[in-house]
Coordinates of C-alpha atoms in Angstrom, one line a residue:
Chain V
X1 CA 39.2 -5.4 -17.0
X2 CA 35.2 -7.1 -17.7
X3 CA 32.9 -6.5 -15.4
X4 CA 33.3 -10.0 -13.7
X5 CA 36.8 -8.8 -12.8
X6 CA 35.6 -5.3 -11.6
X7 CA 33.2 -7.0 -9.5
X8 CA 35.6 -9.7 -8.0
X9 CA 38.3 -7.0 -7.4
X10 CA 35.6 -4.3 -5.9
X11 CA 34.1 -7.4 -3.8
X12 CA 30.7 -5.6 -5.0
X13 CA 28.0 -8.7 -6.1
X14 CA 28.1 -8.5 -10.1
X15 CA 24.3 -7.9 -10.1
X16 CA 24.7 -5.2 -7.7
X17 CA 27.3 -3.5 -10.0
X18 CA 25.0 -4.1 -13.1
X19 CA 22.4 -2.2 -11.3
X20 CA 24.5 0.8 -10.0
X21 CA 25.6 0.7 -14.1
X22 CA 21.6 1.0 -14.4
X23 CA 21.1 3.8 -12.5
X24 CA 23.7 6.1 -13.6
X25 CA 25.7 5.6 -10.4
X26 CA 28.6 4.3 -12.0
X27 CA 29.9 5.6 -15.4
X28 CA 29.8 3.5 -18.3
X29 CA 33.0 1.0 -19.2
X30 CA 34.6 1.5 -22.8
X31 CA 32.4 -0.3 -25.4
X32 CA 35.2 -2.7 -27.1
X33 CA 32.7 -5.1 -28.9
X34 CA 28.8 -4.8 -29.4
X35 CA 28.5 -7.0 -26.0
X36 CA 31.6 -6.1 -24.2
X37 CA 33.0 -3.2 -22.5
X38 CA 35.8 -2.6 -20.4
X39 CA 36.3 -0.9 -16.8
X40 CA 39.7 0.8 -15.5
X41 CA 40.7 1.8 -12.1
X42 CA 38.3 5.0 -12.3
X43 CA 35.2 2.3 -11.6
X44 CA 37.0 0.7 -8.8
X45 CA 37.2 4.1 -7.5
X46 CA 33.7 4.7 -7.7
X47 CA 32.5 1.5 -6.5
X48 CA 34.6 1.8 -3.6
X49 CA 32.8 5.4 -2.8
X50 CA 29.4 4.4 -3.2
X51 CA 29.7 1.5 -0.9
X52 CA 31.4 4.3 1.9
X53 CA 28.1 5.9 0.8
X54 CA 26.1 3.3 1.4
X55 CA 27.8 1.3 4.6
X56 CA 29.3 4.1 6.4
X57 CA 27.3 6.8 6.0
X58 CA 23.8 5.0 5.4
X59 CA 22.7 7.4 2.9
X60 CA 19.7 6.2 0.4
X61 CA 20.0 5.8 -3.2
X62 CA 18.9 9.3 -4.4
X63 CA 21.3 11.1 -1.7
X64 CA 24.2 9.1 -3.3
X65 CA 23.1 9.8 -6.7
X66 CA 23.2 13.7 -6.0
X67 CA 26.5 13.0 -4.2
X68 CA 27.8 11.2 -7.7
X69 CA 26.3 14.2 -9.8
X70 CA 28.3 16.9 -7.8
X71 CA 31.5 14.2 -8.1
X72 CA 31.1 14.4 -12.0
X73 CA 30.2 17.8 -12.7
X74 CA 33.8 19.1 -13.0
X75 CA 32.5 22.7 -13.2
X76 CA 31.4 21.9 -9.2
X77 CA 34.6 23.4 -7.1
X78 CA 35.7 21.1 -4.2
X79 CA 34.1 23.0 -1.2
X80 CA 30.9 23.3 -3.2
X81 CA 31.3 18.9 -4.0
X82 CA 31.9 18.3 -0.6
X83 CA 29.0 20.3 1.2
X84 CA 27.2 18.2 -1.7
X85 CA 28.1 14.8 0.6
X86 CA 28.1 16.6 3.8
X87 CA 24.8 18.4 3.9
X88 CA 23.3 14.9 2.8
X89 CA 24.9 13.2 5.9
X90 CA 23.0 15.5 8.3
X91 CA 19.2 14.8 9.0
X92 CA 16.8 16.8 6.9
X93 CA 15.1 19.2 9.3
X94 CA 12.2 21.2 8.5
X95 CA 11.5 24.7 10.4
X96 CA 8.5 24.9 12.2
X97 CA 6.5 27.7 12.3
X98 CA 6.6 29.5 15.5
X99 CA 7.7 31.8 17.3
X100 CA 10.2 29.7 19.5
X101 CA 11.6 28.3 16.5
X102 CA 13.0 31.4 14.8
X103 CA 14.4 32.4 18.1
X104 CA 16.3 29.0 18.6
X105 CA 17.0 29.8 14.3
X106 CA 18.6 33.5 15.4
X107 CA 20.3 31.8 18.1
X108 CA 22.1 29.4 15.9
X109 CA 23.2 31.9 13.5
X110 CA 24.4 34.4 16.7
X111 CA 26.7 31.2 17.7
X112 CA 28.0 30.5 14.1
X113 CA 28.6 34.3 14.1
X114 CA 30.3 34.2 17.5
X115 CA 32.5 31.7 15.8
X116 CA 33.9 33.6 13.0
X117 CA 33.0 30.5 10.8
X118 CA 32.2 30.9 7.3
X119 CA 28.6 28.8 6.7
X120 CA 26.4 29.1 3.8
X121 CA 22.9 30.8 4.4
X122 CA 21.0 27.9 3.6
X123 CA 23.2 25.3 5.1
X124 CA 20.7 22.5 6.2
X125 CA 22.8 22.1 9.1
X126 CA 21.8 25.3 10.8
X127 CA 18.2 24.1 10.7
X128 CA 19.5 20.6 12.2
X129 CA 21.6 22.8 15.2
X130 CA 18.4 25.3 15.6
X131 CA 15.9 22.1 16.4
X132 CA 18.4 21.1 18.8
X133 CA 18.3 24.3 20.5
X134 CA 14.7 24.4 20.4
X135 CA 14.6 21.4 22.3
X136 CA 17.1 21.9 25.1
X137 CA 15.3 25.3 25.5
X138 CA 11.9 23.9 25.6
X139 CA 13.2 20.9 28.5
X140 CA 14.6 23.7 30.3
X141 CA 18.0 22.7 29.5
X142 CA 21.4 25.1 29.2
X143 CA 21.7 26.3 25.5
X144 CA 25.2 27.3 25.7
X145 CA 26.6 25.7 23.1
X146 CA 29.8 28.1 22.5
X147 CA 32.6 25.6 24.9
X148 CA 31.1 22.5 22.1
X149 CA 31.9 25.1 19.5
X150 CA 35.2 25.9 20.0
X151 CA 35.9 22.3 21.0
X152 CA 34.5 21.2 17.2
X153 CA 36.5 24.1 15.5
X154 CA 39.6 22.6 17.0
X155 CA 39.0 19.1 16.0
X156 CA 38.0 20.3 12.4
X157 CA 40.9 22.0 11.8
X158 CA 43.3 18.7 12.6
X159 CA 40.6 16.8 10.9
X160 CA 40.4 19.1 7.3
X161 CA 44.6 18.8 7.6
X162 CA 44.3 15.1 7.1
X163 CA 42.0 15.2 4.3
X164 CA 43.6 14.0 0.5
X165 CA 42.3 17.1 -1.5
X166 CA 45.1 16.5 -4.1
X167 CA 43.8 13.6 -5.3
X168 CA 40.4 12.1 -7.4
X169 CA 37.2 13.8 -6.4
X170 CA 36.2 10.8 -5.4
X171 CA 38.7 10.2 -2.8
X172 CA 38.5 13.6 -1.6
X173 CA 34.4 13.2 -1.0
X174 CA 35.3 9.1 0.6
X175 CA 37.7 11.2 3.3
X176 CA 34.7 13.1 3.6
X177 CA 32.3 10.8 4.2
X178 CA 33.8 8.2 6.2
X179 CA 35.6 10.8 8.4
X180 CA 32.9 12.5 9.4
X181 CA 30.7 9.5 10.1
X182 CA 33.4 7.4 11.4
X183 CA 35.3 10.1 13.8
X184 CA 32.0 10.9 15.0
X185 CA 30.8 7.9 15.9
X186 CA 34.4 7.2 17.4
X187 CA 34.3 10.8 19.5
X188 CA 30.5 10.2 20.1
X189 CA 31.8 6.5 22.1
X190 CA 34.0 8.0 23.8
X191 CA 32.4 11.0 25.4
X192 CA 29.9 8.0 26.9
X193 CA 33.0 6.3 28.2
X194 CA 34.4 9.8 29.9
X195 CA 31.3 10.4 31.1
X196 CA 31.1 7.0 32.8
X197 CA 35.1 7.3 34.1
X198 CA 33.5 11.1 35.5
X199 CA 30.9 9.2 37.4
X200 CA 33.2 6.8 38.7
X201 CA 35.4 9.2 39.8
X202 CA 32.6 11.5 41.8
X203 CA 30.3 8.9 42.9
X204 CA 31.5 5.6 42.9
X205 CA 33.8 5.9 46.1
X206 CA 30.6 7.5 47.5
X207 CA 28.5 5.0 47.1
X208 CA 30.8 2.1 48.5
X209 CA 31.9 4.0 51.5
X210 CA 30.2 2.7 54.8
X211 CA 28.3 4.5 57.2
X212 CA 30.6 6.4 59.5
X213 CA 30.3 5.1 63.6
Chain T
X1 CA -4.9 13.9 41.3
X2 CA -6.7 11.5 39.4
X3 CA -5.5 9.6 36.1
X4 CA -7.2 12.5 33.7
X5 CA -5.2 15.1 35.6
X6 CA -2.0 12.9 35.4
X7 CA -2.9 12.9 31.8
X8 CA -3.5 16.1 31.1
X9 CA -0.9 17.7 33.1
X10 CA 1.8 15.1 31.9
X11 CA 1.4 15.6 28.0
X12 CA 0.6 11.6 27.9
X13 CA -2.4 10.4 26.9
X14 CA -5.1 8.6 28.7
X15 CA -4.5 5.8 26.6
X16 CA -0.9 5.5 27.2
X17 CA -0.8 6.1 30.8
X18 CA -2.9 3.0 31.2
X19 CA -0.6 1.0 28.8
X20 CA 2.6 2.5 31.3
X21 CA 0.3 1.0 34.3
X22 CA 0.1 -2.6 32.8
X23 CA 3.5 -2.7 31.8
X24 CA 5.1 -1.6 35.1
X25 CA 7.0 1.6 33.9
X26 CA 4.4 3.7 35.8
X27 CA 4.0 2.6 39.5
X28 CA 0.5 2.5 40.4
X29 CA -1.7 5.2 42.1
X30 CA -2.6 4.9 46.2
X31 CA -6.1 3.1 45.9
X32 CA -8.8 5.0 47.8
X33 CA -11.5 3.4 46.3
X34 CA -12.2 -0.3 44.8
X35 CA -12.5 2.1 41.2
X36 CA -10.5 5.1 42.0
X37 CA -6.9 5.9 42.7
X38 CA -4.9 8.6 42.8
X39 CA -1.7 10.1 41.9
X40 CA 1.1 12.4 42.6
X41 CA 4.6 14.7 41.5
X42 CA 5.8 11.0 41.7
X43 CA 4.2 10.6 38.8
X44 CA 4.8 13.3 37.3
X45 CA 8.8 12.7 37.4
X46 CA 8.4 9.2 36.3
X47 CA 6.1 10.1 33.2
X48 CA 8.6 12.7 32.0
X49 CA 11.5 10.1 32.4
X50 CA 9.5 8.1 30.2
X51 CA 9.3 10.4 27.8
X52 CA 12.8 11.3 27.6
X53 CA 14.0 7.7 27.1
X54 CA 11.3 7.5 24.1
X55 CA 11.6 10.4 22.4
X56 CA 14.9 11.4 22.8
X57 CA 16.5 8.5 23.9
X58 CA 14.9 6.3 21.2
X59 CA 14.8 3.2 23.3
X60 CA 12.7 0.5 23.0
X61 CA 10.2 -0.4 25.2
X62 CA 12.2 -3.3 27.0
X63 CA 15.1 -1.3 27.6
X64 CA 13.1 1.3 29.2
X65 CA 11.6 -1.4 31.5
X66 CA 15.3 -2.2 32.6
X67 CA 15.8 1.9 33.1
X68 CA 12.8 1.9 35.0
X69 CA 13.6 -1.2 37.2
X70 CA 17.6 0.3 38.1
X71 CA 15.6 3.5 38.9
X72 CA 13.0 2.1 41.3
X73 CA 16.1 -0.6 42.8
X74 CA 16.8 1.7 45.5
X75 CA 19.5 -0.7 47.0
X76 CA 21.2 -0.1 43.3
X77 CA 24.4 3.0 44.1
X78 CA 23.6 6.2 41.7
X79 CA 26.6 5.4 39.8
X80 CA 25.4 2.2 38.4
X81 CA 21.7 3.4 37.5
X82 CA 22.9 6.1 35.6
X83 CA 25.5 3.4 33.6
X84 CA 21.9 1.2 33.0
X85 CA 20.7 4.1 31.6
X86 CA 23.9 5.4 29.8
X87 CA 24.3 1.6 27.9
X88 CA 21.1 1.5 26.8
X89 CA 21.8 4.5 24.8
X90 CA 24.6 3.0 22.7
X91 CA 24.2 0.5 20.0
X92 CA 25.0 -3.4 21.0
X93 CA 27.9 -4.6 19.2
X94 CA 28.9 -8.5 19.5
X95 CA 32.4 -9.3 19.1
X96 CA 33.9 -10.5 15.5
X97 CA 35.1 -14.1 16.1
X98 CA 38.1 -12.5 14.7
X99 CA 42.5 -11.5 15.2
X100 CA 41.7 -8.3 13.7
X101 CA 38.7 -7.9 16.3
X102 CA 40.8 -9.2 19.3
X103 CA 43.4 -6.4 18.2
X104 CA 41.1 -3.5 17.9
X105 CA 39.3 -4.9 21.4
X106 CA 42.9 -4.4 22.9
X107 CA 44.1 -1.2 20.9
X108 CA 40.4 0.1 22.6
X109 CA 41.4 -1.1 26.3
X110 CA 45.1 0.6 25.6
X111 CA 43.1 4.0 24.6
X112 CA 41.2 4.0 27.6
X113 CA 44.3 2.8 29.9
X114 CA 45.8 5.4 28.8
X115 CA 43.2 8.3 29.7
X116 CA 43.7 6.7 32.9
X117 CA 39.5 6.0 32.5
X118 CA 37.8 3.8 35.3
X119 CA 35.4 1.8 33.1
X120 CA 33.6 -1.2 34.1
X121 CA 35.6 -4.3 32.4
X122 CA 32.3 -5.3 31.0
X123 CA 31.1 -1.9 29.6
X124 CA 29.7 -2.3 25.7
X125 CA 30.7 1.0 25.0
X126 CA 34.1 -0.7 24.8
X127 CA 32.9 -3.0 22.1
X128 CA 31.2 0.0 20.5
X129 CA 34.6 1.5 20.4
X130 CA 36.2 -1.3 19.3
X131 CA 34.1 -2.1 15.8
X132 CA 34.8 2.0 14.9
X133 CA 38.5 1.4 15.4
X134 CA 38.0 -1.9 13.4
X135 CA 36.6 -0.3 10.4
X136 CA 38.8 2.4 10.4
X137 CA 41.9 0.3 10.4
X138 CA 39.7 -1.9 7.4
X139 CA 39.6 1.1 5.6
X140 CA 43.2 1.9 6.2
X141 CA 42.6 5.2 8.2
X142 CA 44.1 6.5 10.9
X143 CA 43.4 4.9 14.9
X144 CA 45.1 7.3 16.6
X145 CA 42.0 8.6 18.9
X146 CA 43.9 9.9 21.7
X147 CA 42.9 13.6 20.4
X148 CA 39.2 12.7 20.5
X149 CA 40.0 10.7 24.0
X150 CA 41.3 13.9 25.5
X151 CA 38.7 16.4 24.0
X152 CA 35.6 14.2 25.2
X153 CA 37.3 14.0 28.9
X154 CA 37.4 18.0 28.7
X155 CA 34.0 18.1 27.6
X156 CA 32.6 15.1 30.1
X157 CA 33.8 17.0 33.4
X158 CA 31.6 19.9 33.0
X159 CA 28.8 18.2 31.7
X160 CA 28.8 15.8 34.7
X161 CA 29.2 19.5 36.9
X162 CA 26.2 20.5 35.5
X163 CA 24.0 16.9 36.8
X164 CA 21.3 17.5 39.4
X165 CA 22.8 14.4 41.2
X166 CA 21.1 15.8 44.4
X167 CA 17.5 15.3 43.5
X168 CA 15.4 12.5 42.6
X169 CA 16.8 9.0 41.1
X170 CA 14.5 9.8 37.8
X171 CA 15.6 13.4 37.8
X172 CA 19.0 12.5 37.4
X173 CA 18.8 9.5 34.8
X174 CA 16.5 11.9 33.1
X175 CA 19.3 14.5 32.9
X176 CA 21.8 11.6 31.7
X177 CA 19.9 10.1 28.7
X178 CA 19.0 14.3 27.8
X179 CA 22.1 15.6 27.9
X180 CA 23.9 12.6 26.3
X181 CA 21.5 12.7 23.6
X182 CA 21.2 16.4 23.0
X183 CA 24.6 17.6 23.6
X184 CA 25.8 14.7 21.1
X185 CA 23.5 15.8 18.2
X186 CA 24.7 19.4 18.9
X187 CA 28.4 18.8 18.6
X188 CA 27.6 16.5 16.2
X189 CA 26.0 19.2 14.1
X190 CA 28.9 21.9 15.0
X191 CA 31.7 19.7 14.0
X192 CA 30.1 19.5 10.2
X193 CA 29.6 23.3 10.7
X194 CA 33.0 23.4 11.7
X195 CA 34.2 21.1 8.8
X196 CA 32.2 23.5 6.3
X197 CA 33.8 26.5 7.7
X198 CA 36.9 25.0 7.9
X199 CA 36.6 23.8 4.5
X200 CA 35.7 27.1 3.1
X201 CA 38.5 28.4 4.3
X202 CA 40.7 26.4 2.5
X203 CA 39.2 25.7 -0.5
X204 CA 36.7 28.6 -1.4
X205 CA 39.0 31.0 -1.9
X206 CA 41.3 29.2 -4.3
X207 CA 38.5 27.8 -6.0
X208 CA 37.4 31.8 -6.8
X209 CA 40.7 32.8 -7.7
X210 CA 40.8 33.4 -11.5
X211 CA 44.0 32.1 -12.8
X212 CA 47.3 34.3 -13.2
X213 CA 48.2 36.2 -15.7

């Protein structure tokens, strides 16, 4: 197909496509004249992962444009491409340097330990968990995190199951990308709604009782 | 104490304490004097609550001013001070003048049905819920939430165990926007941890595997 029919089928603005063309998000198109090239389903593809990328899971240009190297370097095995998209969901956390923070750092690596889970040493993610700790701790707050981890091992497991590793790399790192964001925003909704149903339940009745006598 | 001591002992600065005072999210000191007044714990409590819903809770300014006002409504039951407080923290989402929106609206009201969930009719985390469900049926994934439904209403009865609904009003909306916020990022964190173990699992091995033969 030309590019205007790429961009009417992707629903991606043909400037917009252009530009991703630009920046070496999205491969070249098969040069069949000196001014005209062709695009196949592989683009469609593509354009269809940057913009999960981009709408879903809000990431800037450059994080997408890592995300697309680790995509096309075929020498990149799957789990190593899809830590690629899913470190660059998570916030970038630097450690500080103190005290409490390599304790809330140790901690975080005791839990993943506790868990029998299988985490690279310089995930980013443990950094991200570790501030986390270091700011329940610090507000005086339970750090027992172990009943959240079990409960997030047993949704990953049903989650990875759904996951389309047989197909493109692209659609494998989409799934990725969307599920994660999507799920969690879906799980993080309704955690606020149990907790509201919780509150009902325990103090709702309370509070519209009248006085006794 | 006076307003340096409130200052120094609350974190806040001068500065900012003043700016609370003018804006009403501080109640004002006992005057003692036509230039002097002082202050207490009251204080204190309310300055930290503040603080929560800033830095952790992210909100604006007005929708602390609405916290703030549920809080200090005394005629207002628990229960629905801590849901001011709990709906600020979600994003707002307007309805789609759409069928598609009007569907995932009443697939969300089924889901929560279902979980036999007391919400308030008018609750936006419903709408919240509803826009996930809409863009994962838009990008033909899968709606079926009940899992995620089930897990969060495990999760939600301890963490509302573990409220200090026996103290002040600000001591418990404090613990509601801190532990929602906090305990969110952390499972947030541990489900990608969970994914990347998961994932590891699967994949890492047969990705090292050096071909039969």
């Amino acid at each position: 197909m030309r590019i205007s029919e790429l961009s009417d089928r992707s629903g991606v603005a043909l400037a917009t496509v252009k530009y991703y063309l630009r920046e070496g998000l999205l491969h070249q198109g098969e040069q069949v004249a000196a001014t005209r090239a062709v695009y196949d389903d592989s683009h469609l593809r593509r354009l269809r992962l940057i913009r999960a990328l981009l709408e879903v899971g809000r990431l800037p240009v450059a994080a997408i444009k890592q995300v697309i190297d680790a995509v096309e370097d075929e020498s990149l095995p799957v789990h190593q491409m899809l830590g690629t998209a899913q470190y660059a969901l998570g916030p970038a956390v630097e450690p500080e340097p103190s005290d409490d923070w390599q304790a809330a750092r140790a901690e975080t690596d005791r839990l993943i330990d506790e868990q029998g889970w299988t985490i690279a040493p310089d995930a980013p993610t443990r950094n991200e968990l570790a501030q986390t700790l270091l700011t329940l701790r610090r507000l005086g707050m339970s750090t027992d995190l172990s009943r959240y981890a079990e409960t997030a091992g047993g949704l990953a497991a049903a989650e990875l199951d759904a996951l389309p590793l047989d197909g493109s790399r692209e659609s494998a790192v989409e799934a990725v990308v969307l599920g994660t964001v999507l799920y969690g925003r879906a799980f993080d909704a309704l955690r606020r709604l149990a907790h509201e149903s919780e509150s009902a339940r325990r103090l709702a009745g309370k509070d519209q009782t009248p006085p006794a006598g």
